[in-house]
Coordinates of C-alpha atoms and ligand atoms in Angstrom, one line a residue:
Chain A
X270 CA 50.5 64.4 139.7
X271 CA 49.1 60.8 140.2
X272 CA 52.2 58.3 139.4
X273 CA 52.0 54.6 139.2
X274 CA 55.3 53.2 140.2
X275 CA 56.3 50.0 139.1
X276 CA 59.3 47.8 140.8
X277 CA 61.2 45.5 139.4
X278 CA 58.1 43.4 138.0
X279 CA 59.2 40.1 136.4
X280 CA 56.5 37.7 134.7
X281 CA 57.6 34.6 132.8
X282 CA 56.1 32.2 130.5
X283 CA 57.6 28.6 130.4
X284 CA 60.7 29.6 131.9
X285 CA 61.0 32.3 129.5
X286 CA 61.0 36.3 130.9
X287 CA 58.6 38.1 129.2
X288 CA 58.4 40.8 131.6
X289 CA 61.6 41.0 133.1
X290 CA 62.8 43.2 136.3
X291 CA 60.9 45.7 134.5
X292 CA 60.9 49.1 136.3
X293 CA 58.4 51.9 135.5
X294 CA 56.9 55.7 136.6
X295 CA 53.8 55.8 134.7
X296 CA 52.1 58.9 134.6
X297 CA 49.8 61.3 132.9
X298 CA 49.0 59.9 129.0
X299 CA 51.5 57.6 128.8
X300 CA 52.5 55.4 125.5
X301 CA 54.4 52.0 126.2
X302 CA 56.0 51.7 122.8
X303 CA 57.9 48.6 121.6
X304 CA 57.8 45.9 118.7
X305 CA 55.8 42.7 118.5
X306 CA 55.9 40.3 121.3
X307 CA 57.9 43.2 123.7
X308 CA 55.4 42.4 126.4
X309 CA 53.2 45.2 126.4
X310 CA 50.3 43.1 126.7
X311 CA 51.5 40.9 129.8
X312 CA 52.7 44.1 131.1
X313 CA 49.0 45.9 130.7
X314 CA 47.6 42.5 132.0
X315 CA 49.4 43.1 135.4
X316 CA 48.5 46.1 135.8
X317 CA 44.9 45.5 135.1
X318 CA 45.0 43.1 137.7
X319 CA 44.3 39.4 135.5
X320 CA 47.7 38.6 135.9
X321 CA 50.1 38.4 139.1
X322 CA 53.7 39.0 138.6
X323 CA 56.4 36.0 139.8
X324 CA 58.1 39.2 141.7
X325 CA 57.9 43.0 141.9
X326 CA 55.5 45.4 143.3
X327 CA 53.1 48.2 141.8
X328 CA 51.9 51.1 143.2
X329 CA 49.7 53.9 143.2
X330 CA 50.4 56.5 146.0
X331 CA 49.1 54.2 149.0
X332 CA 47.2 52.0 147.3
X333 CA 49.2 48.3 146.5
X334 CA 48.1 46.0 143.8
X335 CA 48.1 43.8 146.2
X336 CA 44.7 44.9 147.4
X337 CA 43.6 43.5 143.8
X338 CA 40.0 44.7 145.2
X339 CA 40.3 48.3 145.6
X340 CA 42.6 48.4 142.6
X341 CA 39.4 47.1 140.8
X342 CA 37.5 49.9 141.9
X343 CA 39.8 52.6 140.3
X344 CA 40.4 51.1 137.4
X345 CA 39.2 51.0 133.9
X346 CA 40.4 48.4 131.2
X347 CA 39.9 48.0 127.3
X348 CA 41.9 44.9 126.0
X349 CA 43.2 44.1 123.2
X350 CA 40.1 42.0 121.6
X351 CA 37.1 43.6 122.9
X352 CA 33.8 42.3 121.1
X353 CA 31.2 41.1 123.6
X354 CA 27.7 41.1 123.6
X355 CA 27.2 41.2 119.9
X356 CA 23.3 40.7 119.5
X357 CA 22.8 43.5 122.5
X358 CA 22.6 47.1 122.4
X359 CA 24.8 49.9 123.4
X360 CA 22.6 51.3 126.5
X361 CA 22.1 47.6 127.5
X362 CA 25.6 46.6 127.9
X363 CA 26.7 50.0 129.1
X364 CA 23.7 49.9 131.9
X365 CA 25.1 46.1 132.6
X366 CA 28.7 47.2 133.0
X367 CA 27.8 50.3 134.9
X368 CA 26.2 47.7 137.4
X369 CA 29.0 45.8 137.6
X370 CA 31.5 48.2 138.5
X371 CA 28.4 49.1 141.2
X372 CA 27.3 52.2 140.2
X373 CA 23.4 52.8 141.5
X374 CA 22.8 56.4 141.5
X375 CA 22.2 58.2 138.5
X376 CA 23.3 55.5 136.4
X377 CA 21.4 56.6 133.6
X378 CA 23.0 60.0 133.4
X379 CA 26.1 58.8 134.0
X380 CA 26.1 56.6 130.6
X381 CA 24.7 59.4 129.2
X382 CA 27.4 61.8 130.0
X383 CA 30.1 59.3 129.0
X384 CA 28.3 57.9 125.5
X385 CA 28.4 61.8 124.5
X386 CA 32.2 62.2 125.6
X387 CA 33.5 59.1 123.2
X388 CA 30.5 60.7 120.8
X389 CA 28.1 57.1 120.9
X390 CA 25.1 59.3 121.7
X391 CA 23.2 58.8 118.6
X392 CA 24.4 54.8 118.2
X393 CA 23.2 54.2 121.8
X394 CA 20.1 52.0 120.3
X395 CA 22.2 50.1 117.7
X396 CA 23.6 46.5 118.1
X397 CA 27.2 45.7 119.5
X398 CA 27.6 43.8 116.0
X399 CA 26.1 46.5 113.7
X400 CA 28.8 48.8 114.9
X401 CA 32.4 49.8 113.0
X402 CA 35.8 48.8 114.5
X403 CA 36.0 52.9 115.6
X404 CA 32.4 52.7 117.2
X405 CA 33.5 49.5 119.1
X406 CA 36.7 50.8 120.2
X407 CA 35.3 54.1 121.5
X408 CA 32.4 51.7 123.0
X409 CA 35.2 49.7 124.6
X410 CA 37.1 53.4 126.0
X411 CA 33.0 54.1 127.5
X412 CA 32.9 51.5 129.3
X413 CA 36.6 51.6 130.5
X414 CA 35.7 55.3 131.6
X415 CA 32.8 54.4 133.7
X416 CA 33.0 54.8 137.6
X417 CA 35.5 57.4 137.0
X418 CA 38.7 55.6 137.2
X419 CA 41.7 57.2 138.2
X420 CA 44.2 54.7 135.8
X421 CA 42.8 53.7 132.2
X422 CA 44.9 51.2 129.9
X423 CA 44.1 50.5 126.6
X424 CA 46.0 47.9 124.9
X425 CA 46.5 48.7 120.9
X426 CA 43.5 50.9 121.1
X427 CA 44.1 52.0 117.1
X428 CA 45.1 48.4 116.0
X429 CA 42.5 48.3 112.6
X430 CA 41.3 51.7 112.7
X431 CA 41.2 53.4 109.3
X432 CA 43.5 57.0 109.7
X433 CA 40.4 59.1 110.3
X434 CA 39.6 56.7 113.4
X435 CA 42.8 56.7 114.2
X436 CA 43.2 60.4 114.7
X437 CA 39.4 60.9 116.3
X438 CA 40.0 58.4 118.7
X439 CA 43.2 59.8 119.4
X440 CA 42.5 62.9 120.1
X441 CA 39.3 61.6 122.2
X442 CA 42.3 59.9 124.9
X443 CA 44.1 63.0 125.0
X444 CA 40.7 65.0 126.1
X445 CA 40.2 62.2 128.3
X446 CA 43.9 62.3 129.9
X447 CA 43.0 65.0 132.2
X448 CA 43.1 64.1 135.7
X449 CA 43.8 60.7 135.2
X450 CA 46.8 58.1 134.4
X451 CA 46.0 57.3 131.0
X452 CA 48.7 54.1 129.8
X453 CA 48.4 53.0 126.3
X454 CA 50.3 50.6 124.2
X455 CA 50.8 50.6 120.2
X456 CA 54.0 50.2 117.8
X457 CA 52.5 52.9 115.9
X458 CA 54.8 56.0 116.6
X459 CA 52.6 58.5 115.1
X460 CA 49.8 58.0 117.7
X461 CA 51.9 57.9 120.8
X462 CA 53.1 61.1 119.1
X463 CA 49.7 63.1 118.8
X464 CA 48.5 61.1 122.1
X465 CA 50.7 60.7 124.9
X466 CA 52.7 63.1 127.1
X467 CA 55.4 60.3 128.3
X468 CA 56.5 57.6 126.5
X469 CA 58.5 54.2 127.2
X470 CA 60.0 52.1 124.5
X471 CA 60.1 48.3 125.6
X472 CA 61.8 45.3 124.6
X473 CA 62.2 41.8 125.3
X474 CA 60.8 43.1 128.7
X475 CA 63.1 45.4 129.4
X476 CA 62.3 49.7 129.6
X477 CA 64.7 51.0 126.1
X478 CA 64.4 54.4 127.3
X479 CA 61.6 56.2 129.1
X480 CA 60.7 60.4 129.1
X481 CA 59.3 63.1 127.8
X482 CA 59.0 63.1 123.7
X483 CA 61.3 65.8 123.2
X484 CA 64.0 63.3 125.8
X485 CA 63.7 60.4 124.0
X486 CA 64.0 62.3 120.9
X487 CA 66.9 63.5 121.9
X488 CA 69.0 60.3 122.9
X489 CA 69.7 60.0 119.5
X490 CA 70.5 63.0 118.6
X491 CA 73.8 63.7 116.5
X492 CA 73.6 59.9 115.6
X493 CA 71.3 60.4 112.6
X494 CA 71.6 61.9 109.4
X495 CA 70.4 62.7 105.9
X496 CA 71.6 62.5 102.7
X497 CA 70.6 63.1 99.1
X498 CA 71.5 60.7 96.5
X499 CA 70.8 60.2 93.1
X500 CA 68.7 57.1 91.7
X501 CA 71.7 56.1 89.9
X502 CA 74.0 55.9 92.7
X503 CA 75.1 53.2 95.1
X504 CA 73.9 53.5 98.4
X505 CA 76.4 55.0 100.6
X506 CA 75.8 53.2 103.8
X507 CA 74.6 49.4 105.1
X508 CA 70.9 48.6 103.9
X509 CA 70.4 48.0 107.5
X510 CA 70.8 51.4 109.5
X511 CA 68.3 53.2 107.0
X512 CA 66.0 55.1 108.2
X513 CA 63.2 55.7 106.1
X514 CA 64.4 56.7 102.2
X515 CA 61.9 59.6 100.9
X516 CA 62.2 60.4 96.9
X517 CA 62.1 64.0 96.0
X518 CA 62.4 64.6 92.1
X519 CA 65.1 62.7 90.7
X520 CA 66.6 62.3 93.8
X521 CA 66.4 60.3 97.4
X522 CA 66.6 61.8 100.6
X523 CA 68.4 59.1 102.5
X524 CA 68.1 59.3 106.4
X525 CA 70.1 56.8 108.4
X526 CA 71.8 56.1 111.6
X527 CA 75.3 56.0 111.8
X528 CA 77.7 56.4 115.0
X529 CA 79.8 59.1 113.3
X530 CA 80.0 61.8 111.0
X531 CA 79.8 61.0 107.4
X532 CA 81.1 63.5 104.8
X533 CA 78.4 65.0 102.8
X534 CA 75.6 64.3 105.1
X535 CA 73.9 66.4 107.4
X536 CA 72.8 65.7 110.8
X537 CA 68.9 66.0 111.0
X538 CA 66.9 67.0 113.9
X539 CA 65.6 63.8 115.7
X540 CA 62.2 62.6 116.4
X541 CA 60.7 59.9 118.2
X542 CA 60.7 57.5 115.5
X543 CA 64.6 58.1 115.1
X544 CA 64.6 56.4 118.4
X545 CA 62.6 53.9 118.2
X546 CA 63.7 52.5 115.3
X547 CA 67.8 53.5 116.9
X548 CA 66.8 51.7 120.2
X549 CA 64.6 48.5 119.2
X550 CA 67.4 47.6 116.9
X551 CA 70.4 48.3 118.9
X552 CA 72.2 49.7 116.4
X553 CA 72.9 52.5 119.6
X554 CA 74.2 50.0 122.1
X555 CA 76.0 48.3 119.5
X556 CA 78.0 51.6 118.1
X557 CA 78.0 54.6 121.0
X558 CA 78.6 52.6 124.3
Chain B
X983 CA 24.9 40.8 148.0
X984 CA 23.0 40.0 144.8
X985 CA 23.4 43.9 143.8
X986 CA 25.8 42.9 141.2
X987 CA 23.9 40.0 139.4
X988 CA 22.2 41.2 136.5
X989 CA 20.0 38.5 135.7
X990 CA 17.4 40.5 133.2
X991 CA 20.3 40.8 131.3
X992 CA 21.9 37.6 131.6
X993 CA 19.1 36.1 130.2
X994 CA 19.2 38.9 127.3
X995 CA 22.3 38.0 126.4
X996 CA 22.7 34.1 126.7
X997 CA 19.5 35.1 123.8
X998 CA 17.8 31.9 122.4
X999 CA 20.4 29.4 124.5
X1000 CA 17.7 30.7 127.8
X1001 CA 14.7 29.4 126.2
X1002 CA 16.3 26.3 125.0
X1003 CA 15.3 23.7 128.0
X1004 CA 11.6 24.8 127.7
X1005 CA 11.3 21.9 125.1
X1006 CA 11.7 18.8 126.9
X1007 CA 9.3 20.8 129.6
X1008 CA 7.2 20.9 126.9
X1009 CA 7.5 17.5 126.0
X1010 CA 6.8 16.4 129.6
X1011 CA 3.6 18.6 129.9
X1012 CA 2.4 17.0 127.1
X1013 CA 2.7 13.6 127.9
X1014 CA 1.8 14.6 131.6
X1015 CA -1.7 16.2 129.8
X1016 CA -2.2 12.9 127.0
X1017 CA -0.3 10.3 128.2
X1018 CA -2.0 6.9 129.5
X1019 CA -2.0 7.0 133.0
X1020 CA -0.5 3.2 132.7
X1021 CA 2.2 5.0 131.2
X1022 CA 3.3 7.0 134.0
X1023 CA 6.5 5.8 134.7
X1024 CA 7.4 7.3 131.1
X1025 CA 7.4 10.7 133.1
X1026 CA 9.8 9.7 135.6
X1027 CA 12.3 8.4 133.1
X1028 CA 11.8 12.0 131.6
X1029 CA 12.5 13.7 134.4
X1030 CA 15.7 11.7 135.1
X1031 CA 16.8 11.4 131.7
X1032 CA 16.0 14.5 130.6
X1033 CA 14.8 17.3 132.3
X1034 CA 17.0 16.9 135.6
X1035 CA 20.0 16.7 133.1
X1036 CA 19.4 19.7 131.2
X1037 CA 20.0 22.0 134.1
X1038 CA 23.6 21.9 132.6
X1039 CA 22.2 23.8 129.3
X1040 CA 21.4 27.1 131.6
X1041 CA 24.7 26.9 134.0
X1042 CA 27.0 26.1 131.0
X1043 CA 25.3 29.0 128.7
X1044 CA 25.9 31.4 131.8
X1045 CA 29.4 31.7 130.9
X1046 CA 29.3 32.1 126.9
X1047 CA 30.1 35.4 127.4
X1048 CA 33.1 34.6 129.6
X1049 CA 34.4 31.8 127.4
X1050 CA 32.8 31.9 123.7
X1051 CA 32.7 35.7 123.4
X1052 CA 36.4 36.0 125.1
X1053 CA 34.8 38.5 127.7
X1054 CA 36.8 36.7 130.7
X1055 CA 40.0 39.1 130.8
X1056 CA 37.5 42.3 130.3
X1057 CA 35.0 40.9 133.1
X1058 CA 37.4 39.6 135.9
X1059 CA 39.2 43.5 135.5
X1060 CA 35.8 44.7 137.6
X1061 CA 35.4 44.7 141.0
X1062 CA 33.2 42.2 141.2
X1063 CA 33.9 39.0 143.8
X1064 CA 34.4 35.1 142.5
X1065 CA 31.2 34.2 144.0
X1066 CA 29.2 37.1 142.4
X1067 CA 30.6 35.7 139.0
X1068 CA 29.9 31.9 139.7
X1069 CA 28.0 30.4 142.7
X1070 CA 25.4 33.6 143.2
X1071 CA 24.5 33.4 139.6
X1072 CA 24.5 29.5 139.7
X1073 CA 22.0 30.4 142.9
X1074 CA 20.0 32.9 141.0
X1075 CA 19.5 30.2 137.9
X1076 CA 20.1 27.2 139.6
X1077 CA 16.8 27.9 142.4
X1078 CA 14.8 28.9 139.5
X1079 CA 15.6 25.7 137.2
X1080 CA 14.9 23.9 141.2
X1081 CA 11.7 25.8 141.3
X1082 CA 10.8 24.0 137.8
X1083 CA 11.7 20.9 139.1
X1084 CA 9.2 21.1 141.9
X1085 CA 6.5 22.4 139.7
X1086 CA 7.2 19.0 137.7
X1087 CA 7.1 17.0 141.2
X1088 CA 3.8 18.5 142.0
X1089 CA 2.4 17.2 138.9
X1090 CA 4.2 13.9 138.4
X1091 CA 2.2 13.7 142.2
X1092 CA -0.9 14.7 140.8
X1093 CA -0.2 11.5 138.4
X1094 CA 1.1 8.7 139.7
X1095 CA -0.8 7.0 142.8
X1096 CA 0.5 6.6 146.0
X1097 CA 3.3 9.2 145.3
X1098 CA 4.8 11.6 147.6
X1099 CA 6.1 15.0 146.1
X1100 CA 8.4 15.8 148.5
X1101 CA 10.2 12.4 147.5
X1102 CA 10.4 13.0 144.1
X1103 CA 11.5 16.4 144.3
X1104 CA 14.1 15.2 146.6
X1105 CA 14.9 13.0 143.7
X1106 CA 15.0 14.7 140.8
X1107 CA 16.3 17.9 142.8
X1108 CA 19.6 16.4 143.9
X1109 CA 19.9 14.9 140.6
X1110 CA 20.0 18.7 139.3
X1111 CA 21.9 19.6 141.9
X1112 CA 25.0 17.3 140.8
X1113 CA 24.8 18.5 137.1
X1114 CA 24.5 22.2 138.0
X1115 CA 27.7 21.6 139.9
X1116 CA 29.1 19.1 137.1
X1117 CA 28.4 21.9 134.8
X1118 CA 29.9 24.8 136.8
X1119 CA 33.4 22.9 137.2
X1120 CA 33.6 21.7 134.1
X1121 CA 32.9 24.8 132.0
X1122 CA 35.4 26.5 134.5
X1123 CA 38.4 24.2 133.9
X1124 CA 37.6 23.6 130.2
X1125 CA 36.7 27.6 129.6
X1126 CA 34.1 25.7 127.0
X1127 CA 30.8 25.7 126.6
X1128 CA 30.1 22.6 124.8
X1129 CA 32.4 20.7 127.3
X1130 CA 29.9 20.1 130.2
X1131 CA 26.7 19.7 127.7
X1132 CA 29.2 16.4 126.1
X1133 CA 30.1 15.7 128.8
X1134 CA 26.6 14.9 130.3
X1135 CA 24.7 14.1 127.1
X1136 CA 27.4 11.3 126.7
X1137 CA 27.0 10.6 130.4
X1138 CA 23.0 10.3 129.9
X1139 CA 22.7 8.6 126.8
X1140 CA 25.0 6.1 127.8
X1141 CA 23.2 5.6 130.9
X1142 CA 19.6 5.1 129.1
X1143 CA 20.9 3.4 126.3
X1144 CA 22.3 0.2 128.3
X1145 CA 20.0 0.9 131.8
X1146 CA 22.4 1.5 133.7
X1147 CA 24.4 -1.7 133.3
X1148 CA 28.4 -0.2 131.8
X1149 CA 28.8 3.5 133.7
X1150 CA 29.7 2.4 137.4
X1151 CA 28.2 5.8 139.0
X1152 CA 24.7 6.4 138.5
X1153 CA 22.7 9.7 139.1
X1154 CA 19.7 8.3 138.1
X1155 CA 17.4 6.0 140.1
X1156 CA 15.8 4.0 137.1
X1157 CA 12.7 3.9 139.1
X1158 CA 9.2 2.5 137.5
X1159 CA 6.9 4.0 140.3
X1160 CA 7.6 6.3 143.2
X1161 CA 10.1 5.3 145.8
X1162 CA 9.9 5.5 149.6
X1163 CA 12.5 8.0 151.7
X1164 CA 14.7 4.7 152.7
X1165 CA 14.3 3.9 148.8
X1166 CA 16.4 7.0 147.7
X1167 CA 18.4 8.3 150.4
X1168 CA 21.6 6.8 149.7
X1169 CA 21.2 8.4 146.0
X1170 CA 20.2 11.8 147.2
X1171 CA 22.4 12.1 150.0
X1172 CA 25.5 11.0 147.1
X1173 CA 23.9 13.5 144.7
X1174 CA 24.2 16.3 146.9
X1175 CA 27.8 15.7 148.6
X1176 CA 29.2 14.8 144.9
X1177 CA 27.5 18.4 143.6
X1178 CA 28.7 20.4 146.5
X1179 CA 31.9 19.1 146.3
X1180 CA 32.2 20.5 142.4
X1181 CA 30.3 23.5 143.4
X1182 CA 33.1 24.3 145.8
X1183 CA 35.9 23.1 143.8
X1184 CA 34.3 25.1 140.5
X1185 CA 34.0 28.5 143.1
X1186 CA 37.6 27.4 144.3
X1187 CA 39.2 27.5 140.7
X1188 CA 37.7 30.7 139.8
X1189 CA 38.8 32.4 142.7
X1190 CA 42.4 31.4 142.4
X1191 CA 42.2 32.7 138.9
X1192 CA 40.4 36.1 139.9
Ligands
ATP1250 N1 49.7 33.0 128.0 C1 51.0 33.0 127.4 N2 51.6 31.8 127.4 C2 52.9 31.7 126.9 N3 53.5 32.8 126.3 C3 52.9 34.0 126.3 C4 51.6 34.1 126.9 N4 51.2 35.4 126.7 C5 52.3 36.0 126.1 N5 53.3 35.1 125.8 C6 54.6 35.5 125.2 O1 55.1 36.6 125.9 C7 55.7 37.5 124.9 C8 55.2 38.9 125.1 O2 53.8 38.9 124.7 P1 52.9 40.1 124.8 O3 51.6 39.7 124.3 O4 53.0 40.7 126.1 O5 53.6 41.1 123.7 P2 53.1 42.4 123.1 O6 54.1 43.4 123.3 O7 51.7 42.8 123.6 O8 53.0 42.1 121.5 P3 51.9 42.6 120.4 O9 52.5 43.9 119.9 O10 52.0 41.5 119.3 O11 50.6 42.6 121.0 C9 55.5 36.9 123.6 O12 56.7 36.2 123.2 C10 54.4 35.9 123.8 O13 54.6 34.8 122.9
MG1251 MG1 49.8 43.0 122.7

């Protein structure tokens, strides 16, 4: 399997690290998960070659991003604000990007092909601004996907989507994982969760945790539990390591972090939220280590 | 080497903003067609004052896409070299703006008695050299469209307003009749060093930030 390896990458911003000795194996679809201002952005940037890293080194088998050239040619990239082009049609700036990335021979069926995999067939005549926030999106993954990259990243690529987008467009990067490093970002749990093989939960710059779903699940497992309450009740435990609170009947089902075993509570299967939520906060380096 | 420069579709999608400078071309044909042949010299203030000048309209507009439409971070991702972004384009619509520039000499020749068109072309086209290459910097380091058309339109109505007399750099040649080759070497020969020094620093700064 294709792996991207990433070496101690640091990237600052007026003195400040936003990226910083960041270490990375990115393969497969792969979900860079992490809160607001975490550096996923500056992160995808690097990689997508705009900008260079103060120190650190990326890699894909031979090929260094240092040869920004070549690492061009096997790329695709959808940023985070894509709108371009607005009065033009679909074909047009598809035809116009397919030049660019220097594609000559059958360019036509090529657009074709790849317009009918992100389902834009039928839109192919309309204008950039007459189309939805999911038609632009999936126009944005077409013309990331053209020239047949071997890495694709797609920063926020469900930001604003409505949740039958969402879902659709989803399920069209899983389909168009195969064979290739897909590396998306998002602090929406639920996609990375129907999306993405790997995951890694960021921070501040720094790789949380990185793994499998089931892994990460599992970091926090026997730290999280649930409890019923009553509406009248007090609430057992600090406002601040809740979970998510879920009313059934009369009653709450309460399910929290805590470091240890609390009486009447049982300990609930993790998930990847669980960790997310356990490992942006800190509430796990602050109690188990 | 020009594989990558799309220039049906540039044109496509800078939209209206391409057939913009056809006015004041307009404007010169039809004075060139009615005007009083004593009048002549009304033509060469035209072509300094304004149709040299709005070169910048075309080069500046060429990058809306990059700048106004935020299509620089998606665009410098392909593989495409600094100079097929900037200077091959500038080439592309820079030797065609040229081209109308000559067309324009030809019939300013036509015109105006005892005039060479080779002169005036040498004239008017290292005029447009400089403000393709003031254009080209400045919408680089601004990342601005309006910037360099200001920046000029400032620069040229400042210059016709007081002839010449505040501004201590002049592009222009404020010329009644046509000039001989000793006339207007100094100014052509400063015209094209000052525009190929931007073009080069313009292709410089892109390149560093590719
Ligand atoms: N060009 C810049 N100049 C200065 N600071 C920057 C710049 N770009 C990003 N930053 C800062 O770097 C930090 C990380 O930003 P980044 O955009 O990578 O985060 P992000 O994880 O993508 O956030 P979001 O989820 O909001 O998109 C933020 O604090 C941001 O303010
Ligand atoms: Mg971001």
């Amino acid at each position: 399997m294709n792996t991207l390896s990433i070496n101690q990458l640091t990237k600052s911003y007026a003195g400040k690290k936003v990226i910083d000795n960041l270490s990375l194996e990115v393969k497969g679809t792969f979900g860079l998960l992490g809160p607001n201002g975490a550096g996923k952005t500056t992160l995808m940037k690097i990689i997508a070659t705009l900008i260079k890293p103060e120190q650190g080194t990326l890699h894909l088998n031979d090929l260094s991003w240092q040869q920004t050239d070549q690492v061009r040619e096997i790329l695709g990239y959808l940023p985070q604000h894509f709108s371009i082009y607005k009065s033009l049609r679909v074909d047009e700036v598809m035809n116009h990007f397919a030049l660019l990335k220097g594609i000559k021979e059958n360019r036509e069926t090529i657009i074709q092909e790849i317009l009918a995999a992100v389902n834009l067939l039928d839109d192919r005549k309309k204008k950039i601004k007459h189309l939805s926030g999911g038609m632009l999106r999936r126009l944005g993954i077409a013309q990331a996907l053209l020239g047949d990259p071997k890495i694709i990243v797609v920063d926020e690529p469900t930001a604003g989507l409505d949740i039958d987008e969402r879902v659709r467009f989803c399920r069209l990067l899983r389909k168009l994982g195969e064979g290739r490093i897909i590396l998306l970002s998002t602090h929406i749990v639920e996609d990375i969760e129907t999306t993405c093989d790997y995951i890694a939960i960021i921070k501040n710059g720094n790789v949380l945790a990185t793994g499998t779903k089931k892994e990460i699940a599992e970091i926090v497992q026997g730290h999280v539990y649930e409890k019923k309450i009553t509406m009248a009740e007090e609430m057992p435990i600090e406002e601040e390591h809740i979970i998510s609170t879920k009313q059934i009947g009369d009653d709450y089902l309460l399910r929290y972090f805590s470091p240890e075993f609390l009486l009447g509570s049982t300990e609930a299967v993790t998930n990847l939220e669980d960790a997310y939520l356990c490992l942006t906060r800190g509430w796990l380096t602050q109690h188990v280590h | 080497m020009f594989t990558r420069i799309d220039v049906p579709f540039k044109i496509r999608a800078m939209g209206y903003a391409f057939y913009f400078p056809i006015l004041p071309l307009l404007a010169f044909m039809y004075y060139w067609l009615n005007g009083e042949s004593e009048f002549s010299f009304q033509l060469l203030k035209q072509m300094e004052f304004l149709i040299a000048p709005f070169s910048v309209w075309w080069i500046a507009f060429l990058f809306y896409d990059y700048y106004e439409e935020k299509g620089d971070e998606l665009l410098f991702s392909y593989p495409l070299k600094a100079r097929e972004h900037g200077l091959l384009t500038l080439v592309v619509f820079g030797g065609f703006y040229l081209a109308l520039i000559l067309l324009c000499s030809i019939l300013l020749s036509l015109r105006i008695s005892n005039s060479n068109m080779l002169l005036l072309f040498l004239q008017f086209g290292s005029q447009t050299v400089l403000y393709i290459g003031i254009a080209f910097s400045l919408v680089i380091i601004s990342k601005k469209v309006m910037i360099p058309l200001l920046f000029v339109g400032v620069y040229v109505s400042t210059e016709f307003l007081t002839e010449g007399s505040i501004l201590p750099f002049h592009i222009m040649l404020f010329n009644q009749q046509s000039l001989a080759f000793n006339e207007i070497k100094i100014n052509v020969l400063g015209n094209l060093l000052f525009g190929s020094v931007l073009l080069t620093m313009g292709h410089l700064i892109l390149k560093r930030k590719l």
